[in-house]
mmJSON file of the N, C-alpha and C atoms, coordinates in Angstrom:
{"data_MODEL":{"atom_site":{
"group_PDB":["ATOM","ATOM","ATOM","ATOM","ATOM","ATOM","ATOM","ATOM","ATOM","ATOM","ATOM","ATOM","ATOM","ATOM","ATOM","ATOM","ATOM","ATOM","ATOM","ATOM","ATOM","ATOM","ATOM","ATOM","ATOM","ATOM","ATOM","ATOM","ATOM","ATOM","ATOM","ATOM","ATOM","ATOM","ATOM","ATOM","ATOM","ATOM","ATOM","ATOM","ATOM","ATOM","ATOM","ATOM","ATOM","ATOM","ATOM","ATOM","ATOM","ATOM","ATOM","ATOM","ATOM","ATOM","ATOM","ATOM","ATOM","ATOM","ATOM","ATOM","ATOM","ATOM","ATOM","ATOM","ATOM","ATOM","ATOM","ATOM","ATOM","ATOM","ATOM","ATOM","ATOM","ATOM","ATOM","ATOM","ATOM","ATOM","ATOM","ATOM","ATOM","ATOM","ATOM","ATOM","ATOM","ATOM","ATOM","ATOM","ATOM","ATOM","ATOM","ATOM","ATOM","ATOM","ATOM","ATOM","ATOM","ATOM","ATOM","ATOM","ATOM","ATOM","ATOM","ATOM","ATOM","ATOM","ATOM","ATOM","ATOM","ATOM","ATOM","ATOM","ATOM","ATOM","ATOM","ATOM","ATOM","ATOM","ATOM","ATOM","ATOM","ATOM","ATOM","ATOM","ATOM","ATOM","ATOM","ATOM","ATOM","ATOM","ATOM","ATOM","ATOM","ATOM","ATOM","ATOM","ATOM","ATOM","ATOM","ATOM","ATOM","ATOM","ATOM","ATOM","ATOM","ATOM","ATOM","ATOM","ATOM","ATOM","ATOM","ATOM","ATOM","ATOM","ATOM","ATOM","ATOM","ATOM","ATOM","ATOM","ATOM","ATOM","ATOM","ATOM","ATOM","ATOM","ATOM","ATOM","ATOM","ATOM","ATOM","ATOM","ATOM","ATOM","ATOM","ATOM","ATOM","ATOM","ATOM","ATOM","ATOM","ATOM","ATOM","ATOM","ATOM","ATOM","ATOM","ATOM","ATOM","ATOM","ATOM","ATOM","ATOM","ATOM","ATOM","ATOM","ATOM","ATOM","ATOM","ATOM","ATOM","ATOM","ATOM","ATOM","ATOM","ATOM","ATOM","ATOM","ATOM","ATOM","ATOM","ATOM","ATOM","ATOM","ATOM","ATOM","ATOM","ATOM","ATOM"],
"id":[1,2,3,4,5,6,7,8,9,10,11,12,13,14,15,16,17,18,19,20,21,22,23,24,25,26,27,28,29,30,31,32,33,34,35,36,37,38,39,40,41,42,43,44,45,46,47,48,49,50,51,52,53,54,55,56,57,58,59,60,61,62,63,64,65,66,67,68,69,70,71,72,73,74,75,76,77,78,79,80,81,82,83,84,85,86,87,88,89,90,91,92,93,94,95,96,97,98,99,100,101,102,103,104,105,106,107,108,109,110,111,112,113,114,115,116,117,118,119,120,121,122,123,124,125,126,127,128,129,130,131,132,133,134,135,136,137,138,139,140,141,142,143,144,145,146,147,148,149,150,151,152,153,154,155,156,157,158,159,160,161,162,163,164,165,166,167,168,169,170,171,172,173,174,175,176,177,178,179,180,181,182,183,184,185,186,187,188,189,190,191,192,193,194,195,196,197,198,199,200,201,202,203,204,205,206,207,208,209,210,211,212,213,214,215,216,217,218,219],
"type_symbol":["N","C","C","N","C","C","N","C","C","N","C","C","N","C","C","N","C","C","N","C","C","N","C","C","N","C","C","N","C","C","N","C","C","N","C","C","N","C","C","N","C","C","N","C","C","N","C","C","N","C","C","N","C","C","N","C","C","N","C","C","N","C","C","N","C","C","N","C","C","N","C","C","N","C","C","N","C","C","N","C","C","N","C","C","N","C","C","N","C","C","N","C","C","N","C","C","N","C","C","N","C","C","N","C","C","N","C","C","N","C","C","N","C","C","N","C","C","N","C","C","N","C","C","N","C","C","N","C","C","N","C","C","N","C","C","N","C","C","N","C","C","N","C","C","N","C","C","N","C","C","N","C","C","N","C","C","N","C","C","N","C","C","N","C","C","N","C","C","N","C","C","N","C","C","N","C","C","N","C","C","N","C","C","N","C","C","N","C","C","N","C","C","N","C","C","N","C","C","N","C","C","N","C","C","N","C","C","N","C","C","N","C","C","N","C","C","N","C","C"],
"label_atom_id":["N","CA","C","N","CA","C","N","CA","C","N","CA","C","N","CA","C","N","CA","C","N","CA","C","N","CA","C","N","CA","C","N","CA","C","N","CA","C","N","CA","C","N","CA","C","N","CA","C","N","CA","C","N","CA","C","N","CA","C","N","CA","C","N","CA","C","N","CA","C","N","CA","C","N","CA","C","N","CA","C","N","CA","C","N","CA","C","N","CA","C","N","CA","C","N","CA","C","N","CA","C","N","CA","C","N","CA","C","N","CA","C","N","CA","C","N","CA","C","N","CA","C","N","CA","C","N","CA","C","N","CA","C","N","CA","C","N","CA","C","N","CA","C","N","CA","C","N","CA","C","N","CA","C","N","CA","C","N","CA","C","N","CA","C","N","CA","C","N","CA","C","N","CA","C","N","CA","C","N","CA","C","N","CA","C","N","CA","C","N","CA","C","N","CA","C","N","CA","C","N","CA","C","N","CA","C","N","CA","C","N","CA","C","N","CA","C","N","CA","C","N","CA","C","N","CA","C","N","CA","C","N","CA","C","N","CA","C","N","CA","C","N","CA","C","N","CA","C","N","CA","C","N","CA","C"],
"label_alt_id":[null,null,null,null,null,null,null,null,null,null,null,null,null,null,null,null,null,null,null,null,null,null,null,null,null,null,null,null,null,null,null,null,null,null,null,null,null,null,null,null,null,null,null,null,null,null,null,null,null,null,null,null,null,null,null,null,null,null,null,null,null,null,null,null,null,null,null,null,null,null,null,null,null,null,null,null,null,null,null,null,null,null,null,null,null,null,null,null,null,null,null,null,null,null,null,null,null,null,null,null,null,null,null,null,null,null,null,null,null,null,null,null,null,null,null,null,null,null,null,null,null,null,null,null,null,null,null,null,null,null,null,null,null,null,null,null,null,null,null,null,null,null,null,null,null,null,null,null,null,null,null,null,null,null,null,null,null,null,null,null,null,null,null,null,null,null,null,null,null,null,null,null,null,null,null,null,null,null,null,null,null,null,null,null,null,null,null,null,null,null,null,null,null,null,null,null,null,null,null,null,null,null,null,null,null,null,null,null,null,null,null,null,null,null,null,null,null,null,null],
"label_comp_id":["THR","THR","THR","MET","MET","MET","GLY","GLY","GLY","ARG","ARG","ARG","ILE","ILE","ILE","ALA","ALA","ALA","TYR","TYR","TYR","VAL","VAL","VAL","VAL","VAL","VAL","LYS","LYS","LYS","GLU","GLU","GLU","ASP","ASP","ASP","CYS","CYS","CYS","THR","THR","THR","SER","SER","SER","CYS","CYS","CYS","ASN","ASN","ASN","GLN","GLN","GLN","CYS","CYS","CYS","ALA","ALA","ALA","ASP","ASP","ASP","ASN","ASN","ASN","LEU","LEU","LEU","PRO","PRO","PRO","LYS","LYS","LYS","TYR","TYR","TYR","PHE","PHE","PHE","GLN","GLN","GLN","MET","MET","MET","ASP","ASP","ASP","ASP","ASP","ASP","ASN","ASN","ASN","ASP","ASP","ASP","ASN","ASN","ASN","SER","SER","SER","GLU","GLU","GLU","THR","THR","THR","HIS","HIS","HIS","ILE","ILE","ILE","ASN","ASN","ASN","GLY","GLY","GLY","GLU","GLU","GLU","HIS","HIS","HIS","ILE","ILE","ILE","ASN","ASN","ASN","ASN","ASN","ASN","ALA","ALA","ALA","GLU","GLU","GLU","ILE","ILE","ILE","PRO","PRO","PRO","GLU","GLU","GLU","GLU","GLU","GLU","ASP","ASP","ASP","THR","THR","THR","LYS","LYS","LYS","LYS","LYS","LYS","VAL","VAL","VAL","GLN","GLN","GLN","LYS","LYS","LYS","GLU","GLU","GLU","MET","MET","MET","ASP","ASP","ASP","GLU","GLU","GLU","CYS","CYS","CYS","PRO","PRO","PRO","GLY","GLY","GLY","GLU","GLU","GLU","CYS","CYS","CYS","ILE","ILE","ILE","LYS","LYS","LYS","TRP","TRP","TRP","LYS","LYS","LYS","ASN","ASN","ASN"],
"label_asym_id":["A","A","A","A","A","A","A","A","A","A","A","A","A","A","A","A","A","A","A","A","A","A","A","A","A","A","A","A","A","A","A","A","A","A","A","A","A","A","A","A","A","A","A","A","A","A","A","A","A","A","A","A","A","A","A","A","A","A","A","A","A","A","A","A","A","A","A","A","A","A","A","A","A","A","A","A","A","A","A","A","A","A","A","A","A","A","A","A","A","A","A","A","A","A","A","A","A","A","A","A","A","A","A","A","A","A","A","A","A","A","A","A","A","A","A","A","A","A","A","A","A","A","A","A","A","A","A","A","A","A","A","A","A","A","A","A","A","A","A","A","A","A","A","A","A","A","A","A","A","A","A","A","A","A","A","A","A","A","A","A","A","A","A","A","A","A","A","A","A","A","A","A","A","A","A","A","A","A","A","A","A","A","A","A","A","A","A","A","A","A","A","A","A","A","A","A","A","A","A","A","A","A","A","A","A","A","A","A","A","A","A","A","A","A","A","A","A","A","A"],
"label_entity_id":["1","1","1","1","1","1","1","1","1","1","1","1","1","1","1","1","1","1","1","1","1","1","1","1","1","1","1","1","1","1","1","1","1","1","1","1","1","1","1","1","1","1","1","1","1","1","1","1","1","1","1","1","1","1","1","1","1","1","1","1","1","1","1","1","1","1","1","1","1","1","1","1","1","1","1","1","1","1","1","1","1","1","1","1","1","1","1","1","1","1","1","1","1","1","1","1","1","1","1","1","1","1","1","1","1","1","1","1","1","1","1","1","1","1","1","1","1","1","1","1","1","1","1","1","1","1","1","1","1","1","1","1","1","1","1","1","1","1","1","1","1","1","1","1","1","1","1","1","1","1","1","1","1","1","1","1","1","1","1","1","1","1","1","1","1","1","1","1","1","1","1","1","1","1","1","1","1","1","1","1","1","1","1","1","1","1","1","1","1","1","1","1","1","1","1","1","1","1","1","1","1","1","1","1","1","1","1","1","1","1","1","1","1","1","1","1","1","1","1"],
"label_seq_id":[1,1,1,2,2,2,3,3,3,4,4,4,5,5,5,6,6,6,7,7,7,8,8,8,9,9,9,10,10,10,11,11,11,12,12,12,13,13,13,14,14,14,15,15,15,16,16,16,17,17,17,18,18,18,19,19,19,20,20,20,21,21,21,22,22,22,23,23,23,24,24,24,25,25,25,26,26,26,27,27,27,28,28,28,29,29,29,30,30,30,31,31,31,32,32,32,33,33,33,34,34,34,35,35,35,36,36,36,37,37,37,38,38,38,39,39,39,40,40,40,41,41,41,42,42,42,43,43,43,44,44,44,45,45,45,46,46,46,47,47,47,48,48,48,49,49,49,50,50,50,51,51,51,52,52,52,53,53,53,54,54,54,55,55,55,56,56,56,57,57,57,58,58,58,59,59,59,60,60,60,61,61,61,62,62,62,63,63,63,64,64,64,65,65,65,66,66,66,67,67,67,68,68,68,69,69,69,70,70,70,71,71,71,72,72,72,73,73,73],
"pdbx_PDB_ins_code":[null,null,null,null,null,null,null,null,null,null,null,null,null,null,null,null,null,null,null,null,null,null,null,null,null,null,null,null,null,null,null,null,null,null,null,null,null,null,null,null,null,null,null,null,null,null,null,null,null,null,null,null,null,null,null,null,null,null,null,null,null,null,null,null,null,null,null,null,null,null,null,null,null,null,null,null,null,null,null,null,null,null,null,null,null,null,null,null,null,null,null,null,null,null,null,null,null,null,null,null,null,null,null,null,null,null,null,null,null,null,null,null,null,null,null,null,null,null,null,null,null,null,null,null,null,null,null,null,null,null,null,null,null,null,null,null,null,null,null,null,null,null,null,null,null,null,null,null,null,null,null,null,null,null,null,null,null,null,null,null,null,null,null,null,null,null,null,null,null,null,null,null,null,null,null,null,null,null,null,null,null,null,null,null,null,null,null,null,null,null,null,null,null,null,null,null,null,null,null,null,null,null,null,null,null,null,null,null,null,null,null,null,null,null,null,null,null,null,null],
"Cartn_x":[0.842,0.0,0.877,0.377,1.096,1.04,2.191,2.215,1.677,1.426,0.974,2.191,2.044,3.125,3.04,4.137,4.21,5.124,4.711,5.533,5.366,6.239,6.221,5.91,4.964,4.707,5.772,6.872,8.062,7.845,6.988,6.776,6.082,5.486,4.845,5.736,6.899,7.789,8.422,8.444,9.009,10.475,11.065,12.463,12.751,11.775,11.944,12.757,12.923,13.696,13.025,11.842,11.194,11.036,10.517,10.285,11.592,12.596,13.894,14.597,14.42,14.988,14.272,12.943,12.145,12.141,12.154,11.978,12.899,14.217,15.17,15.101,14.477,14.292,13.516,12.598,11.736,11.798,12.427,12.484,13.927,14.267,15.583,15.388,16.39,16.333,17.1,16.552,17.223,18.219,18.81,19.842,19.295,17.986,17.346,16.758,17.103,16.632,15.121,14.562,13.166,13.14,12.127,12.0,11.598,11.964,11.491,11.44,10.579,10.515,11.496,11.912,12.856,12.78,13.297,13.526,14.994,15.802,17.238,17.92,17.51,18.117,17.64,16.672,16.115,14.606,13.965,12.513,12.193,12.987,12.906,11.531,10.919,9.596,8.517,8.778,7.83,8.007,7.988,8.369,7.168,7.273,6.235,6.506,5.616,5.798,5.181,5.966,5.402,4.275,3.307,2.122,2.462,3.523,3.862,4.402,4.773,5.299,4.358,3.184,2.296,1.882,1.714,1.333,2.434,3.691,4.819,4.849,4.641,4.639,3.428,2.284,1.076,1.282,2.006,2.302,3.087,4.075,4.833,3.934,3.039,2.075,1.222,0.733,-0.175,0.524,1.823,2.56,3.377,3.349,4.131,3.603,4.456,4.009,3.52,4.126,3.717,2.568,2.154,1.091,1.352,2.628,3.024,3.345,3.228,3.488,2.152,2.075,0.798,0.93,-0.218,-0.315,-0.745,-0.135,-0.569,-1.772,-1.913,-2.947,-3.568],
"Cartn_y":[-1.203,0.0,1.254,2.277,3.548,4.188,4.709,5.454,6.851,7.54,8.929,9.839,10.927,11.888,12.964,13.135,14.161,15.293,16.531,17.69,18.76,19.756,20.863,22.155,22.929,24.287,25.168,25.389,25.969,27.37,28.164,29.533,29.56,28.438,28.348,27.682,27.178,26.459,27.431,27.036,27.881,27.554,26.646,26.231,25.683,24.999,24.468,23.176,22.536,21.293,20.061,20.214,19.11,17.862,18.037,16.874,16.222,17.046,16.504,15.792,16.29,15.626,14.31,14.318,13.144,12.081,12.498,11.549,11.912,11.821,12.204,11.312,10.156,9.269,9.965,10.864,11.515,13.043,13.649,15.107,15.573,16.627,17.257,18.762,19.521,20.974,21.402,22.365,22.855,23.965,24.574,25.592,26.846,27.048,28.189,27.811,26.615,26.116,25.894,25.58,25.153,23.651,23.014,21.572,21.206,19.989,19.4,17.889,17.254,15.795,15.207,13.982,13.31,11.799,11.097,9.651,9.435,9.061,8.837,10.031,11.252,12.456,12.828,12.07,12.341,12.581,12.817,13.085,14.224,15.298,16.39,17.048,17.087,17.666,17.005,15.77,14.988,13.519,13.269,11.957,11.028,9.888,8.864,8.03,8.134,7.484,6.087,5.068,3.707,3.613,2.771,2.653,2.398,1.61,1.259,2.456,3.547,4.729,5.937,5.781,6.947,7.478,6.603,7.06,7.913,7.528,8.313,9.707,9.767,11.058,11.876,11.216,11.911,12.526,11.833,12.364,13.67,13.713,14.951,16.054,15.695,16.669,17.248,16.374,16.795,17.671,17.432,18.133,19.309,19.531,20.609,21.978,22.819,24.145,25.033,24.876,25.679,25.079,23.87,23.127,23.132,22.928,23.107,21.811,20.671,19.383,18.829,18.506,18.134,16.855,16.25,15.154,15.741,15.278,15.693,14.884,13.68,12.774,11.993],
"Cartn_z":[0.0,0.0,0.0,-0.615,-0.642,0.738,1.168,2.413,2.197,3.287,3.191,3.109,2.375,2.182,3.263,3.991,5.03,4.561,4.902,4.548,5.613,5.563,6.52,5.772,6.319,5.826,6.484,5.755,6.366,6.923,6.296,6.789,8.153,8.546,9.863,10.911,10.476,11.389,12.383,13.66,14.721,15.011,14.238,14.409,15.806,16.381,17.739,17.763,16.602,16.47,17.1,17.632,18.351,17.468,16.266,15.396,14.982,14.665,14.242,15.393,16.615,17.79,18.072,17.982,18.34,17.26,16.002,14.903,13.726,13.958,12.902,11.668,11.817,10.662,9.542,9.912,8.918,8.929,9.961,10.042,10.179,9.467,9.606,9.459,9.926,9.822,8.573,7.833,6.63,6.973,5.974,6.19,6.87,6.792,7.451,8.806,9.289,10.577,10.612,9.447,9.385,9.141,9.679,9.524,8.105,7.715,6.463,6.647,5.902,5.967,4.961,5.22,4.318,4.513,3.524,3.613,3.282,4.265,4.055,3.385,3.769,3.224,1.833,1.309,-0.014,0.109,-1.029,-1.041,-0.067,-0.16,0.81,0.783,1.968,2.204,1.352,0.957,0.157,0.537,1.854,2.38,2.49,1.829,1.943,3.191,4.158,5.455,5.413,5.734,5.775,6.8,6.488,7.33,8.797,9.034,10.418,11.21,10.522,11.217,11.172,10.586,10.48,11.853,12.831,14.175,14.812,14.582,15.119,14.501,13.188,12.498,12.927,13.072,13.523,14.907,15.773,17.106,16.999,16.108,15.906,15.345,14.437,13.901,15.017,15.876,16.945,17.98,18.186,19.239,18.71,17.403,16.79,17.217,17.839,18.283,17.137,15.961,14.807,14.036,14.414,13.701,12.197,11.832,10.428,9.7,10.382,9.715,9.229,7.953,7.333,6.516,6.252,5.274,3.937,2.848,1.509,1.05,1.592,1.095,2.226],
"occupancy":[1.0,1.0,1.0,1.0,1.0,1.0,1.0,1.0,1.0,1.0,1.0,1.0,1.0,1.0,1.0,1.0,1.0,1.0,1.0,1.0,1.0,1.0,1.0,1.0,1.0,1.0,1.0,1.0,1.0,1.0,1.0,1.0,1.0,1.0,1.0,1.0,1.0,1.0,1.0,1.0,1.0,1.0,1.0,1.0,1.0,1.0,1.0,1.0,1.0,1.0,1.0,1.0,1.0,1.0,1.0,1.0,1.0,1.0,1.0,1.0,1.0,1.0,1.0,1.0,1.0,1.0,1.0,1.0,1.0,1.0,1.0,1.0,1.0,1.0,1.0,1.0,1.0,1.0,1.0,1.0,1.0,1.0,1.0,1.0,1.0,1.0,1.0,1.0,1.0,1.0,1.0,1.0,1.0,1.0,1.0,1.0,1.0,1.0,1.0,1.0,1.0,1.0,1.0,1.0,1.0,1.0,1.0,1.0,1.0,1.0,1.0,1.0,1.0,1.0,1.0,1.0,1.0,1.0,1.0,1.0,1.0,1.0,1.0,1.0,1.0,1.0,1.0,1.0,1.0,1.0,1.0,1.0,1.0,1.0,1.0,1.0,1.0,1.0,1.0,1.0,1.0,1.0,1.0,1.0,1.0,1.0,1.0,1.0,1.0,1.0,1.0,1.0,1.0,1.0,1.0,1.0,1.0,1.0,1.0,1.0,1.0,1.0,1.0,1.0,1.0,1.0,1.0,1.0,1.0,1.0,1.0,1.0,1.0,1.0,1.0,1.0,1.0,1.0,1.0,1.0,1.0,1.0,1.0,1.0,1.0,1.0,1.0,1.0,1.0,1.0,1.0,1.0,1.0,1.0,1.0,1.0,1.0,1.0,1.0,1.0,1.0,1.0,1.0,1.0,1.0,1.0,1.0,1.0,1.0,1.0,1.0,1.0,1.0,1.0,1.0,1.0,1.0,1.0,1.0],
"B_iso_or_equiv":[0.0,0.0,0.0,0.0,0.0,0.0,0.0,0.0,0.0,0.0,0.0,0.0,0.0,0.0,0.0,0.0,0.0,0.0,0.0,0.0,0.0,0.0,0.0,0.0,0.0,0.0,0.0,0.0,0.0,0.0,0.0,0.0,0.0,0.0,0.0,0.0,0.0,0.0,0.0,0.0,0.0,0.0,0.0,0.0,0.0,0.0,0.0,0.0,0.0,0.0,0.0,0.0,0.0,0.0,0.0,0.0,0.0,0.0,0.0,0.0,0.0,0.0,0.0,0.0,0.0,0.0,0.0,0.0,0.0,0.0,0.0,0.0,0.0,0.0,0.0,0.0,0.0,0.0,0.0,0.0,0.0,0.0,0.0,0.0,0.0,0.0,0.0,0.0,0.0,0.0,0.0,0.0,0.0,0.0,0.0,0.0,0.0,0.0,0.0,0.0,0.0,0.0,0.0,0.0,0.0,0.0,0.0,0.0,0.0,0.0,0.0,0.0,0.0,0.0,0.0,0.0,0.0,0.0,0.0,0.0,0.0,0.0,0.0,0.0,0.0,0.0,0.0,0.0,0.0,0.0,0.0,0.0,0.0,0.0,0.0,0.0,0.0,0.0,0.0,0.0,0.0,0.0,0.0,0.0,0.0,0.0,0.0,0.0,0.0,0.0,0.0,0.0,0.0,0.0,0.0,0.0,0.0,0.0,0.0,0.0,0.0,0.0,0.0,0.0,0.0,0.0,0.0,0.0,0.0,0.0,0.0,0.0,0.0,0.0,0.0,0.0,0.0,0.0,0.0,0.0,0.0,0.0,0.0,0.0,0.0,0.0,0.0,0.0,0.0,0.0,0.0,0.0,0.0,0.0,0.0,0.0,0.0,0.0,0.0,0.0,0.0,0.0,0.0,0.0,0.0,0.0,0.0,0.0,0.0,0.0,0.0,0.0,0.0,0.0,0.0,0.0,0.0,0.0,0.0],
"pdbx_formal_charge":[null,null,null,null,null,null,null,null,null,null,null,null,null,null,null,null,null,null,null,null,null,null,null,null,null,null,null,null,null,null,null,null,null,null,null,null,null,null,null,null,null,null,null,null,null,null,null,null,null,null,null,null,null,null,null,null,null,null,null,null,null,null,null,null,null,null,null,null,null,null,null,null,null,null,null,null,null,null,null,null,null,null,null,null,null,null,null,null,null,null,null,null,null,null,null,null,null,null,null,null,null,null,null,null,null,null,null,null,null,null,null,null,null,null,null,null,null,null,null,null,null,null,null,null,null,null,null,null,null,null,null,null,null,null,null,null,null,null,null,null,null,null,null,null,null,null,null,null,null,null,null,null,null,null,null,null,null,null,null,null,null,null,null,null,null,null,null,null,null,null,null,null,null,null,null,null,null,null,null,null,null,null,null,null,null,null,null,null,null,null,null,null,null,null,null,null,null,null,null,null,null,null,null,null,null,null,null,null,null,null,null,null,null,null,null,null,null,null,null],
"auth_seq_id":[1,1,1,2,2,2,3,3,3,4,4,4,5,5,5,6,6,6,7,7,7,8,8,8,9,9,9,10,10,10,11,11,11,12,12,12,13,13,13,14,14,14,15,15,15,16,16,16,17,17,17,18,18,18,19,19,19,20,20,20,21,21,21,22,22,22,23,23,23,24,24,24,25,25,25,26,26,26,27,27,27,28,28,28,29,29,29,30,30,30,31,31,31,32,32,32,33,33,33,34,34,34,35,35,35,36,36,36,37,37,37,38,38,38,39,39,39,40,40,40,41,41,41,42,42,42,43,43,43,44,44,44,45,45,45,46,46,46,47,47,47,48,48,48,49,49,49,50,50,50,51,51,51,52,52,52,53,53,53,54,54,54,55,55,55,56,56,56,57,57,57,58,58,58,59,59,59,60,60,60,61,61,61,62,62,62,63,63,63,64,64,64,65,65,65,66,66,66,67,67,67,68,68,68,69,69,69,70,70,70,71,71,71,72,72,72,73,73,73],
"auth_comp_id":["THR","THR","THR","MET","MET","MET","GLY","GLY","GLY","ARG","ARG","ARG","ILE","ILE","ILE","ALA","ALA","ALA","TYR","TYR","TYR","VAL","VAL","VAL","VAL","VAL","VAL","LYS","LYS","LYS","GLU","GLU","GLU","ASP","ASP","ASP","CYS","CYS","CYS","THR","THR","THR","SER","SER","SER","CYS","CYS","CYS","ASN","ASN","ASN","GLN","GLN","GLN","CYS","CYS","CYS","ALA","ALA","ALA","ASP","ASP","ASP","ASN","ASN","ASN","LEU","LEU","LEU","PRO","PRO","PRO","LYS","LYS","LYS","TYR","TYR","TYR","PHE","PHE","PHE","GLN","GLN","GLN","MET","MET","MET","ASP","ASP","ASP","ASP","ASP","ASP","ASN","ASN","ASN","ASP","ASP","ASP","ASN","ASN","ASN","SER","SER","SER","GLU","GLU","GLU","THR","THR","THR","HIS","HIS","HIS","ILE","ILE","ILE","ASN","ASN","ASN","GLY","GLY","GLY","GLU","GLU","GLU","HIS","HIS","HIS","ILE","ILE","ILE","ASN","ASN","ASN","ASN","ASN","ASN","ALA","ALA","ALA","GLU","GLU","GLU","ILE","ILE","ILE","PRO","PRO","PRO","GLU","GLU","GLU","GLU","GLU","GLU","ASP","ASP","ASP","THR","THR","THR","LYS","LYS","LYS","LYS","LYS","LYS","VAL","VAL","VAL","GLN","GLN","GLN","LYS","LYS","LYS","GLU","GLU","GLU","MET","MET","MET","ASP","ASP","ASP","GLU","GLU","GLU","CYS","CYS","CYS","PRO","PRO","PRO","GLY","GLY","GLY","GLU","GLU","GLU","CYS","CYS","CYS","ILE","ILE","ILE","LYS","LYS","LYS","TRP","TRP","TRP","LYS","LYS","LYS","ASN","ASN","ASN"],
"auth_asym_id":["A","A","A","A","A","A","A","A","A","A","A","A","A","A","A","A","A","A","A","A","A","A","A","A","A","A","A","A","A","A","A","A","A","A","A","A","A","A","A","A","A","A","A","A","A","A","A","A","A","A","A","A","A","A","A","A","A","A","A","A","A","A","A","A","A","A","A","A","A","A","A","A","A","A","A","A","A","A","A","A","A","A","A","A","A","A","A","A","A","A","A","A","A","A","A","A","A","A","A","A","A","A","A","A","A","A","A","A","A","A","A","A","A","A","A","A","A","A","A","A","A","A","A","A","A","A","A","A","A","A","A","A","A","A","A","A","A","A","A","A","A","A","A","A","A","A","A","A","A","A","A","A","A","A","A","A","A","A","A","A","A","A","A","A","A","A","A","A","A","A","A","A","A","A","A","A","A","A","A","A","A","A","A","A","A","A","A","A","A","A","A","A","A","A","A","A","A","A","A","A","A","A","A","A","A","A","A","A","A","A","A","A","A","A","A","A","A","A","A"],
"auth_atom_id":["N","CA","C","N","CA","C","N","CA","C","N","CA","C","N","CA","C","N","CA","C","N","CA","C","N","CA","C","N","CA","C","N","CA","C","N","CA","C","N","CA","C","N","CA","C","N","CA","C","N","CA","C","N","CA","C","N","CA","C","N","CA","C","N","CA","C","N","CA","C","N","CA","C","N","CA","C","N","CA","C","N","CA","C","N","CA","C","N","CA","C","N","CA","C","N","CA","C","N","CA","C","N","CA","C","N","CA","C","N","CA","C","N","CA","C","N","CA","C","N","CA","C","N","CA","C","N","CA","C","N","CA","C","N","CA","C","N","CA","C","N","CA","C","N","CA","C","N","CA","C","N","CA","C","N","CA","C","N","CA","C","N","CA","C","N","CA","C","N","CA","C","N","CA","C","N","CA","C","N","CA","C","N","CA","C","N","CA","C","N","CA","C","N","CA","C","N","CA","C","N","CA","C","N","CA","C","N","CA","C","N","CA","C","N","CA","C","N","CA","C","N","CA","C","N","CA","C","N","CA","C","N","CA","C","N","CA","C","N","CA","C","N","CA","C","N","CA","C","N","CA","C","N","CA","C"],
"pdbx_PDB_model_num":[1,1,1,1,1,1,1,1,1,1,1,1,1,1,1,1,1,1,1,1,1,1,1,1,1,1,1,1,1,1,1,1,1,1,1,1,1,1,1,1,1,1,1,1,1,1,1,1,1,1,1,1,1,1,1,1,1,1,1,1,1,1,1,1,1,1,1,1,1,1,1,1,1,1,1,1,1,1,1,1,1,1,1,1,1,1,1,1,1,1,1,1,1,1,1,1,1,1,1,1,1,1,1,1,1,1,1,1,1,1,1,1,1,1,1,1,1,1,1,1,1,1,1,1,1,1,1,1,1,1,1,1,1,1,1,1,1,1,1,1,1,1,1,1,1,1,1,1,1,1,1,1,1,1,1,1,1,1,1,1,1,1,1,1,1,1,1,1,1,1,1,1,1,1,1,1,1,1,1,1,1,1,1,1,1,1,1,1,1,1,1,1,1,1,1,1,1,1,1,1,1,1,1,1,1,1,1,1,1,1,1,1,1,1,1,1,1,1,1]
}}}
């Protein structure tokens, strides 16, 4: 099955690093200290999250101070 695509609305990111600290497998900070999603450093801000990890990513979405992590689909 296709995973859901997670991305960050960068202009709303507060640069708190919370998602990148908690879940570096899928979140990293860019050169402007805004979060972005990734898969192994690729698929930047267009990361297809495997079904078994969607709950972990959803937790970061729910706890994000900027409420800027979203699903595309």
